[in-house]
Amino acid sequence: MKPLPGDLPALASGGKAALARTLSALETAPEAPGLVALLDAAWAAPRGLVLGLTGPPGVGKSTLTNALVAALRAKAESVAVIAVDPSSRRSGGALLGDRTRIATDPEDAGAFVRSMAARRRLGGVADITFPAAVLMRALFDWVIVETVGVGQSETEIADCADLVVFCVQPGSGDALQFMKAGVMEVPDVVLVTKGDLGAPAARAAAEARGALSLAAGAAPAVATVSARTGAGIPEALEAIVAGAALRRAEGSLAARRGVQGRAWAESRLVESIGRTGFDLLAGTLTLGKAPFADVSAASGQVRRLLHQSFKEV
Ligand SMILES: Nc1nc2c(ncn2[C@@H]2O[C@H](COP(=O)(O)OP(=O)(O)OP(=O)(O)O)[C@@H](O)[C@H]2O)c(=O)[nH]1
Ligand SMILES: [Mg+2]
């Protein structure tokens, strides 16, 4: 395999092949020093916005992602997509048969798609997605993370996205019940998919507005889209851009990303040195300007200590 790009400019100029290689390294050797340095460089140079696109299986997330990618490319904005595939779904369900693949033009350097399996061990979706999104947001105007979620797992996307879009399936009230019950974190934008179905979609949109009016804080925008006909896509993109602008204006983006970084660090450390190891570190772990190197150093330190104490026993 060709070596990893030596620095961020090399990654940026290396095109999709260099990014694909870097993401493979992230999956196989996440603590390789060259990779850690790239992650920290990307961390220090955020450019784009990370959009989490979530919702129940089969709601139309991938079809919508395709439509959003096309709409963004038409505006000359670059976009990378991470399609997270929870490993529990690998065995498949009835819905997997008609899953849509996210497809982009291989010649188009401004659109990139990567599927990633969420290793449902200790951490969740964010375990692998967060560092991947950090890399991509340094290179692209937009990063879209597609992940399946209803209820609990839905909140995981908030651990790696700047803005969360929740997709609602016409004719299924589940998600709305979750929202009403407060099980689900309130998304920034709600999109009712498959608007071409007509009345059930209109009903779902009305129900969503009703459910969200009960939530604390400002109610998110609710829009209806049909990725099949293209209806509502420009409006959905407008709502997303407005949500993004609000987040930037609030100045809360850096703080949110800092929280995500710490959550990722904990999850990563618990995975590599165990909960006990992490608890031993607690209090001494500070994340500075190079958090990926900090995490790597901390886990190395605890591993060395463990080796040493075993030898002494
Ligand atoms: N009528 C209609 N069907 C749609 C629309 N968008 C998606 N579908 C259909 O819904 C099914 C699922 O679409 P996907 O885009 O794969 O849904 P998904 O949410 O990505 O599914 P998973 O990734 O498996 O959770 C496919 O059969 C699509 O053709 C739409 O706008 N209108
Ligand atoms: Mg999908």
Short mmCIF file of C-alpha atoms in Angstrom, two decimals, residues 65-215:
data_model
loop_
_atom_site.label_atom_id
_atom_site.label_comp_id
_atom_site.label_asym_id
_atom_site.label_seq_id
_atom_site.Cartn_x
_atom_site.Cartn_y
_atom_site.Cartn_z
CA THR A 65 -28.34 12.02 0.45
CA ASN A 66 -27.94 11.48 -3.29
CA ALA A 67 -30.34 14.36 -3.92
CA LEU A 68 -28.57 16.64 -1.44
CA VAL A 69 -25.18 15.84 -2.94
CA ALA A 70 -26.49 16.73 -6.40
CA ALA A 71 -28.02 19.97 -5.08
CA LEU A 72 -24.78 20.95 -3.31
CA ARG A 73 -22.63 20.13 -6.33
CA ALA A 74 -24.94 22.26 -8.48
CA LYS A 75 -23.99 25.14 -6.17
CA ALA A 76 -20.30 24.23 -6.61
CA GLU A 77 -20.00 23.14 -2.98
CA SER A 78 -17.88 20.09 -2.30
CA VAL A 79 -19.32 17.25 -0.25
CA ALA A 80 -18.15 14.04 1.34
CA VAL A 81 -20.49 11.32 2.59
CA ILE A 82 -19.97 8.75 5.32
CA ALA A 83 -22.58 6.00 5.22
CA VAL A 84 -22.44 4.28 8.58
CA ASP A 85 -23.52 0.69 8.48
CA PRO A 86 -24.20 -0.67 11.95
CA SER A 87 -22.70 -4.14 11.97
CA SER A 88 -25.88 -5.50 13.53
CA ARG A 89 -27.58 -4.79 10.25
CA ARG A 90 -25.08 -6.70 8.16
CA SER A 91 -27.11 -9.87 8.48
CA GLY A 92 -29.89 -7.94 6.86
CA GLY A 93 -33.57 -7.48 7.20
CA ALA A 94 -36.36 -7.37 4.67
CA LEU A 95 -35.62 -3.72 4.09
CA LEU A 96 -32.06 -4.29 3.01
CA GLY A 97 -33.24 -5.67 -0.32
CA ASP A 98 -34.15 -2.31 -1.74
CA ARG A 99 -31.52 -0.17 -0.13
CA THR A 100 -30.30 2.68 -2.20
CA ARG A 101 -26.61 3.08 -2.80
CA ILE A 102 -25.11 6.49 -2.63
CA ALA A 103 -23.40 7.04 -5.93
CA THR A 104 -21.23 9.88 -7.15
CA ASP A 105 -19.30 10.52 -10.32
CA PRO A 106 -15.82 8.99 -9.89
CA GLU A 107 -14.42 11.82 -12.02
CA ASP A 108 -15.86 14.47 -9.71
CA ALA A 109 -13.18 15.42 -7.17
CA GLY A 110 -15.76 17.48 -5.26
CA ALA A 111 -17.88 14.51 -4.17
CA PHE A 112 -16.66 11.57 -2.15
CA VAL A 113 -18.51 8.63 -0.59
CA ARG A 114 -17.32 6.14 1.97
CA SER A 115 -19.18 3.34 3.75
CA MET A 116 -18.01 2.49 7.23
CA ALA A 117 -19.07 -0.29 9.54
CA ALA A 118 -19.83 0.91 13.06
CA ARG A 119 -18.05 -1.52 15.34
CA ARG A 120 -20.64 -1.84 18.01
CA ARG A 121 -18.33 -2.69 20.82
CA LEU A 122 -17.85 -0.19 23.55
CA GLY A 123 -18.37 2.91 21.59
CA GLY A 124 -21.00 3.59 19.04
CA VAL A 125 -21.29 5.22 15.70
CA ALA A 126 -19.05 8.10 16.69
CA ASP A 127 -16.10 5.82 17.44
CA ILE A 128 -14.99 5.65 13.85
CA THR A 129 -17.17 8.34 12.35
CA PHE A 130 -15.88 11.20 14.43
CA PRO A 131 -12.24 11.07 13.32
CA ALA A 132 -13.34 10.38 9.74
CA ALA A 133 -15.58 13.44 9.84
CA VAL A 134 -12.75 15.52 11.32
CA LEU A 135 -10.54 14.59 8.36
CA MET A 136 -13.25 15.22 5.82
CA ARG A 137 -14.41 18.52 7.23
CA ALA A 138 -10.92 19.87 6.67
CA LEU A 139 -11.20 19.02 2.98
CA PHE A 140 -14.83 19.51 1.96
CA ASP A 141 -17.49 22.22 2.35
CA TRP A 142 -19.97 19.63 3.62
CA VAL A 143 -19.75 16.24 5.23
CA ILE A 144 -22.95 14.21 5.34
CA VAL A 145 -23.06 11.30 7.77
CA GLU A 146 -25.89 8.86 7.07
CA THR A 147 -26.73 6.66 9.99
CA VAL A 148 -29.71 4.55 10.97
CA GLY A 149 -31.31 5.61 14.19
CA VAL A 150 -34.49 5.76 16.15
CA GLY A 151 -34.66 6.64 19.80
CA GLN A 152 -31.46 6.05 21.77
CA SER A 153 -29.05 5.36 18.94
CA GLU A 154 -30.26 8.48 17.20
CA THR A 155 -28.56 10.67 19.78
CA GLU A 156 -25.17 9.18 18.87
CA ILE A 157 -25.10 11.18 15.70
CA ALA A 158 -25.07 14.35 17.78
CA ASP A 159 -21.65 13.18 19.00
CA CYS A 160 -20.12 13.73 15.59
CA ALA A 161 -22.36 16.12 13.67
CA ASP A 162 -22.61 19.90 13.79
CA LEU A 163 -26.22 19.77 12.69
CA VAL A 164 -28.70 16.89 12.82
CA VAL A 165 -31.42 16.20 10.26
CA PHE A 166 -34.00 13.63 11.24
CA CYS A 167 -35.97 11.86 8.52
CA VAL A 168 -39.54 10.84 9.21
CA GLN A 169 -41.32 8.11 7.29
CA PRO A 170 -44.89 8.90 6.24
CA GLY A 171 -47.35 6.55 7.90
CA SER A 172 -45.12 5.70 10.86
CA GLY A 173 -45.65 7.57 14.08
CA ASP A 174 -42.79 5.93 16.00
CA ALA A 175 -40.26 8.67 15.69
CA LEU A 176 -42.80 11.28 16.63
CA GLN A 177 -43.73 9.33 19.73
CA PHE A 178 -40.05 9.25 20.69
CA MET A 179 -39.80 12.98 20.19
CA LYS A 180 -42.89 13.61 22.27
CA ALA A 181 -41.60 11.36 25.03
CA GLY A 182 -38.27 13.15 25.01
CA VAL A 183 -36.40 9.92 24.28
CA MET A 184 -34.88 11.55 21.27
CA GLU A 185 -32.67 14.57 21.20
CA VAL A 186 -34.45 17.23 19.21
CA PRO A 187 -32.93 17.49 15.73
CA ASP A 188 -32.14 20.78 14.00
CA VAL A 189 -34.23 20.01 10.93
CA VAL A 190 -36.97 17.42 10.42
CA LEU A 191 -37.62 16.17 6.91
CA VAL A 192 -40.64 14.07 6.06
CA THR A 193 -39.50 11.85 3.19
CA LYS A 194 -41.40 10.37 0.24
CA GLY A 195 -43.56 13.48 -0.14
CA ASP A 196 -44.79 12.00 -3.43
CA LEU A 197 -46.93 9.63 -1.36
CA GLY A 198 -49.31 12.54 -0.80
CA ALA A 199 -51.71 12.49 2.13
CA PRO A 200 -49.67 10.25 4.48
CA ALA A 201 -46.69 12.58 4.04
CA ALA A 202 -48.78 15.67 4.75
CA ARG A 203 -50.17 13.95 7.85
CA ALA A 204 -46.68 13.01 9.05
CA ALA A 205 -45.52 16.62 8.62
CA ALA A 206 -48.49 17.90 10.66
CA GLU A 207 -47.80 15.29 13.36
CA ALA A 208 -44.12 16.23 13.44
CA ARG A 209 -44.98 19.90 13.90
CA GLY A 210 -47.34 18.93 16.70
CA ALA A 211 -44.80 16.72 18.46
CA LEU A 212 -42.05 19.31 18.15
CA SER A 213 -44.18 22.13 19.48
CA LEU A 214 -44.08 20.28 22.80
CA ALA A 215 -40.28 20.19 22.90
#
